[in-house]
PDB file of C-alpha atoms in Angstrom:
ATOM      1  CA  UNK A   6      10.803 -17.908  -2.210  1.00 79.00           C
ATOM      2  CA  UNK A   7       9.013 -14.996  -0.296  1.00 84.00           C
ATOM      3  CA  UNK A   8       7.665 -12.680  -2.605  1.00 91.00           C
ATOM      4  CA  UNK A   9       5.186  -9.741  -2.365  1.00 94.00           C
ATOM      5  CA  UNK A  10       3.302  -9.056  -5.466  1.00 95.00           C
ATOM      6  CA  UNK A  11       1.557  -5.737  -6.082  1.00 97.00           C
ATOM      7  CA  UNK A  12      -1.216  -4.923  -8.939  1.00 98.00           C
ATOM      8  CA  UNK A  13      -3.745  -2.813 -10.063  1.00 98.00           C
ATOM      9  CA  UNK A  14      -2.160  -0.019 -10.998  1.00 98.00           C
ATOM     10  CA  UNK A  15      -2.661   1.994 -14.408  1.00 98.00           C
ATOM     11  CA  UNK A  16      -3.730   5.223 -15.614  1.00 98.00           C
ATOM     12  CA  UNK A  17      -6.809   6.943 -14.312  1.00 98.00           C
ATOM     13  CA  UNK A  18      -7.953  10.315 -14.888  1.00 98.00           C
ATOM     14  CA  UNK A  19      -8.303  12.865 -11.887  1.00 98.00           C
ATOM     15  CA  UNK A  20     -11.412  11.787  -9.597  1.00 98.00           C
ATOM     16  CA  UNK A  21     -11.056   8.174 -10.694  1.00 98.00           C
ATOM     17  CA  UNK A  22     -10.681   5.117  -8.467  1.00 98.00           C
ATOM     18  CA  UNK A  23      -8.294   2.598  -8.150  1.00 98.00           C
ATOM     19  CA  UNK A  24      -7.773  -0.854  -5.798  1.00 98.00           C
ATOM     20  CA  UNK A  25      -3.904  -1.852  -5.499  1.00 98.00           C
ATOM     21  CA  UNK A  26      -3.914  -5.308  -3.955  1.00 98.00           C
ATOM     22  CA  UNK A  27      -0.664  -6.969  -2.648  1.00 97.00           C
ATOM     23  CA  UNK A  28      -0.431 -10.433  -2.604  1.00 96.00           C
ATOM     24  CA  UNK A  29       2.109 -12.953  -0.297  1.00 92.00           C
ATOM     25  CA  UNK A  30       3.271 -15.808  -1.639  1.00 88.00           C
ATOM     26  CA  UNK A  31       6.117 -18.077   0.109  1.00 86.00           C
ATOM     27  CA  UNK A  32       4.855 -16.681   3.647  1.00 84.00           C
ATOM     28  CA  UNK A  33       1.833 -15.710   5.753  1.00 85.00           C
ATOM     29  CA  UNK A  34       0.908 -12.138   6.284  1.00 85.00           C
ATOM     30  CA  UNK A  35       0.695 -12.075   9.900  1.00 90.00           C
ATOM     31  CA  UNK A  36       2.084  -8.717  10.580  1.00 94.00           C
ATOM     32  CA  UNK A  37       1.178  -5.440   9.894  1.00 96.00           C
ATOM     33  CA  UNK A  38       1.586  -3.778   6.313  1.00 97.00           C
ATOM     34  CA  UNK A  39       2.454  -0.692   4.880  1.00 97.00           C
ATOM     35  CA  UNK A  40       2.021   1.155   1.627  1.00 98.00           C
ATOM     36  CA  UNK A  41       4.534   3.155   0.604  1.00 97.00           C
ATOM     37  CA  UNK A  42       4.612   5.583  -2.926  1.00 98.00           C
ATOM     38  CA  UNK A  43       7.901   7.062  -4.700  1.00 98.00           C
ATOM     39  CA  UNK A  44       6.984   9.660  -7.157  1.00 96.00           C
ATOM     40  CA  UNK A  45       9.743  10.659  -9.770  1.00 91.00           C
ATOM     41  CA  UNK A  46      12.351  13.076  -8.460  1.00 93.00           C
ATOM     42  CA  UNK A  47      10.786  12.494  -4.922  1.00 96.00           C
ATOM     43  CA  UNK A  48      11.736  10.549  -1.553  1.00 96.00           C
ATOM     44  CA  UNK A  49       9.622   7.535  -0.717  1.00 95.00           C
ATOM     45  CA  UNK A  50       6.653   8.362   1.106  1.00 96.00           C
ATOM     46  CA  UNK A  51       4.966   5.950   3.535  1.00 96.00           C
ATOM     47  CA  UNK A  52       1.183   6.114   2.500  1.00 98.00           C
ATOM     48  CA  UNK A  53      -1.019   3.789   5.228  1.00 98.00           C
ATOM     49  CA  UNK A  54      -0.483   0.893   7.328  1.00 98.00           C
ATOM     50  CA  UNK A  55      -2.976  -1.683   8.565  1.00 98.00           C
ATOM     51  CA  UNK A  56      -2.549  -3.736  12.063  1.00 97.00           C
ATOM     52  CA  UNK A  57      -2.483  -7.608  11.300  1.00 96.00           C
ATOM     53  CA  UNK A  58      -6.137  -7.881  12.541  1.00 95.00           C
ATOM     54  CA  UNK A  59      -6.974  -5.238  10.280  1.00 95.00           C
ATOM     55  CA  UNK A  60      -8.553  -2.810  13.401  1.00 95.00           C
ATOM     56  CA  UNK A  61      -6.131  -0.212  13.138  1.00 96.00           C
ATOM     57  CA  UNK A  62      -5.132   1.871  10.371  1.00 97.00           C
ATOM     58  CA  UNK A  63      -3.061   4.886   9.646  1.00 97.00           C
ATOM     59  CA  UNK A  64      -2.800   7.499   6.515  1.00 98.00           C
ATOM     60  CA  UNK A  65      -0.732  10.054   5.731  1.00 97.00           C
ATOM     61  CA  UNK A  66      -2.612  12.998   5.839  1.00 98.00           C
ATOM     62  CA  UNK A  67      -2.701  13.995   2.362  1.00 97.00           C
ATOM     63  CA  UNK A  68      -4.684  11.018   1.077  1.00 98.00           C
ATOM     64  CA  UNK A  69      -6.949  10.528   4.331  1.00 98.00           C
ATOM     65  CA  UNK A  70     -10.497  10.619   3.730  1.00 98.00           C
ATOM     66  CA  UNK A  71      -9.573   9.585  -0.082  1.00 98.00           C
ATOM     67  CA  UNK A  72      -7.868   5.702   0.834  1.00 98.00           C
ATOM     68  CA  UNK A  73      -8.619   3.121   2.760  1.00 98.00           C
ATOM     69  CA  UNK A  74      -6.616  -0.213   3.308  1.00 98.00           C
ATOM     70  CA  UNK A  75      -8.088  -3.322   3.880  1.00 98.00           C
ATOM     71  CA  UNK A  76      -6.960  -7.066   4.283  1.00 97.00           C
ATOM     72  CA  UNK A  77      -8.130 -10.591   3.904  1.00 96.00           C
ATOM     73  CA  UNK A  78      -5.649 -12.415   5.906  1.00 93.00           C
ATOM     74  CA  UNK A  79      -7.421 -15.847   4.340  1.00 93.00           C
ATOM     75  CA  UNK A  80      -6.164 -14.259   0.740  1.00 95.00           C
ATOM     76  CA  UNK A  81      -2.833 -13.221   2.310  1.00 94.00           C
ATOM     77  CA  UNK A  82      -3.705 -10.087   0.721  1.00 97.00           C
ATOM     78  CA  UNK A  83      -3.919  -6.534   1.394  1.00 98.00           C
ATOM     79  CA  UNK A  84      -5.859  -3.620  -0.482  1.00 98.00           C
ATOM     80  CA  UNK A  85      -5.690  -0.314  -0.673  1.00 98.00           C
ATOM     81  CA  UNK A  86      -8.701   1.608  -2.262  1.00 98.00           C
ATOM     82  CA  UNK A  87      -7.722   4.899  -3.537  1.00 98.00           C
ATOM     83  CA  UNK A  88     -10.507   7.027  -4.559  1.00 98.00           C
ATOM     84  CA  UNK A  89     -10.763  10.788  -5.838  1.00 98.00           C
ATOM     85  CA  UNK A  90      -7.280  10.567  -7.244  1.00 98.00           C
ATOM     86  CA  UNK A  91      -5.099  13.649  -7.680  1.00 98.00           C
ATOM     87  CA  UNK A  92      -2.300  14.226 -10.387  1.00 97.00           C
ATOM     88  CA  UNK A  93      -0.309  14.037  -7.595  1.00 97.00           C
ATOM     89  CA  UNK A  94      -0.974  10.651  -6.468  1.00 98.00           C
ATOM     90  CA  UNK A  95       0.944   9.502  -9.327  1.00 98.00           C
ATOM     91  CA  UNK A  96       3.718   7.495  -8.320  1.00 98.00           C
ATOM     92  CA  UNK A  97       5.123   3.899  -8.044  1.00 98.00           C
ATOM     93  CA  UNK A  98       2.719   1.880  -5.011  1.00 98.00           C
ATOM     94  CA  UNK A  99       4.677  -0.558  -2.966  1.00 98.00           C
ATOM     95  CA  UNK A 100       3.839  -2.729  -0.352  1.00 97.00           C
ATOM     96  CA  UNK A 101       6.096  -3.826   2.718  1.00 96.00           C
ATOM     97  CA  UNK A 102       5.944  -5.968   5.368  1.00 95.00           C
ATOM     98  CA  UNK A 103       6.088  -4.273   8.586  1.00 95.00           C
ATOM     99  CA  UNK A 104       8.333  -5.681  11.886  1.00 93.00           C
ATOM    100  CA  UNK A 105       5.244  -6.411  13.958  1.00 93.00           C
ATOM    101  CA  UNK A 106       1.530  -6.725  14.773  1.00 95.00           C
ATOM    102  CA  UNK A 107       1.112  -3.014  14.944  1.00 95.00           C
ATOM    103  CA  UNK A 108       2.440  -0.214  12.817  1.00 94.00           C
ATOM    104  CA  UNK A 109       6.050   1.213  13.569  1.00 90.00           C
ATOM    105  CA  UNK A 110       7.811   2.177  10.241  1.00 85.00           C
ATOM    106  CA  UNK A 111      10.131  -0.510  10.568  1.00 91.00           C
ATOM    107  CA  UNK A 112       9.653  -2.916   7.442  1.00 92.00           C
ATOM    108  CA  UNK A 113      11.565  -5.884   6.153  1.00 88.00           C
ATOM    109  CA  UNK A 114      10.037  -7.247   3.009  1.00 88.00           C
ATOM    110  CA  UNK A 115       8.892  -5.105  -0.154  1.00 91.00           C
ATOM    111  CA  UNK A 116       7.075  -5.767  -3.550  1.00 92.00           C
ATOM    112  CA  UNK A 117       8.183  -4.366  -6.656  1.00 95.00           C
ATOM    113  CA  UNK A 118       5.838  -1.888  -7.373  1.00 97.00           C
ATOM    114  CA  UNK A 119       2.652  -1.048  -9.171  1.00 98.00           C
ATOM    115  CA  UNK A 120       2.384   2.194 -11.123  1.00 98.00           C
ATOM    116  CA  UNK A 121      -0.564   4.553 -10.483  1.00 98.00           C
ATOM    117  CA  UNK A 122      -0.558   7.447 -13.423  1.00 98.00           C
ATOM    118  CA  UNK A 123      -3.648  10.559 -12.879  1.00 98.00           C
ATOM    119  CA  UNK A 124      -3.990  12.477 -15.745  1.00 97.00           C
ATOM    120  CA  UNK A 125      -6.122  13.563 -18.123  1.00 96.00           C
TER     121      UNK A 125
END
């Protein structure tokens, strides 16, 4: 069974940090991976993407300099390190498998999401 499982979300104060993980089971994470988020009442937003080898990463402007995507292919896992968190980062965060080795925006599999809440 193909599955992506995100974890690491939670409640954090503004300025705090969290590291999200996305573990694949049933298949090898050979392709680029993308992180999305969706806040209540808002459209889903692409946050970051990392190529299959990890040598290329992209970020939406609102998280540049604060979020860092990485991956450990030996562990079949991708990460999203989030620092200097703001209330507007509050959302459900999802990981997804892209349809190629480099980021294109076309995704195939999704995880179930993990809630991140930034509040004092």
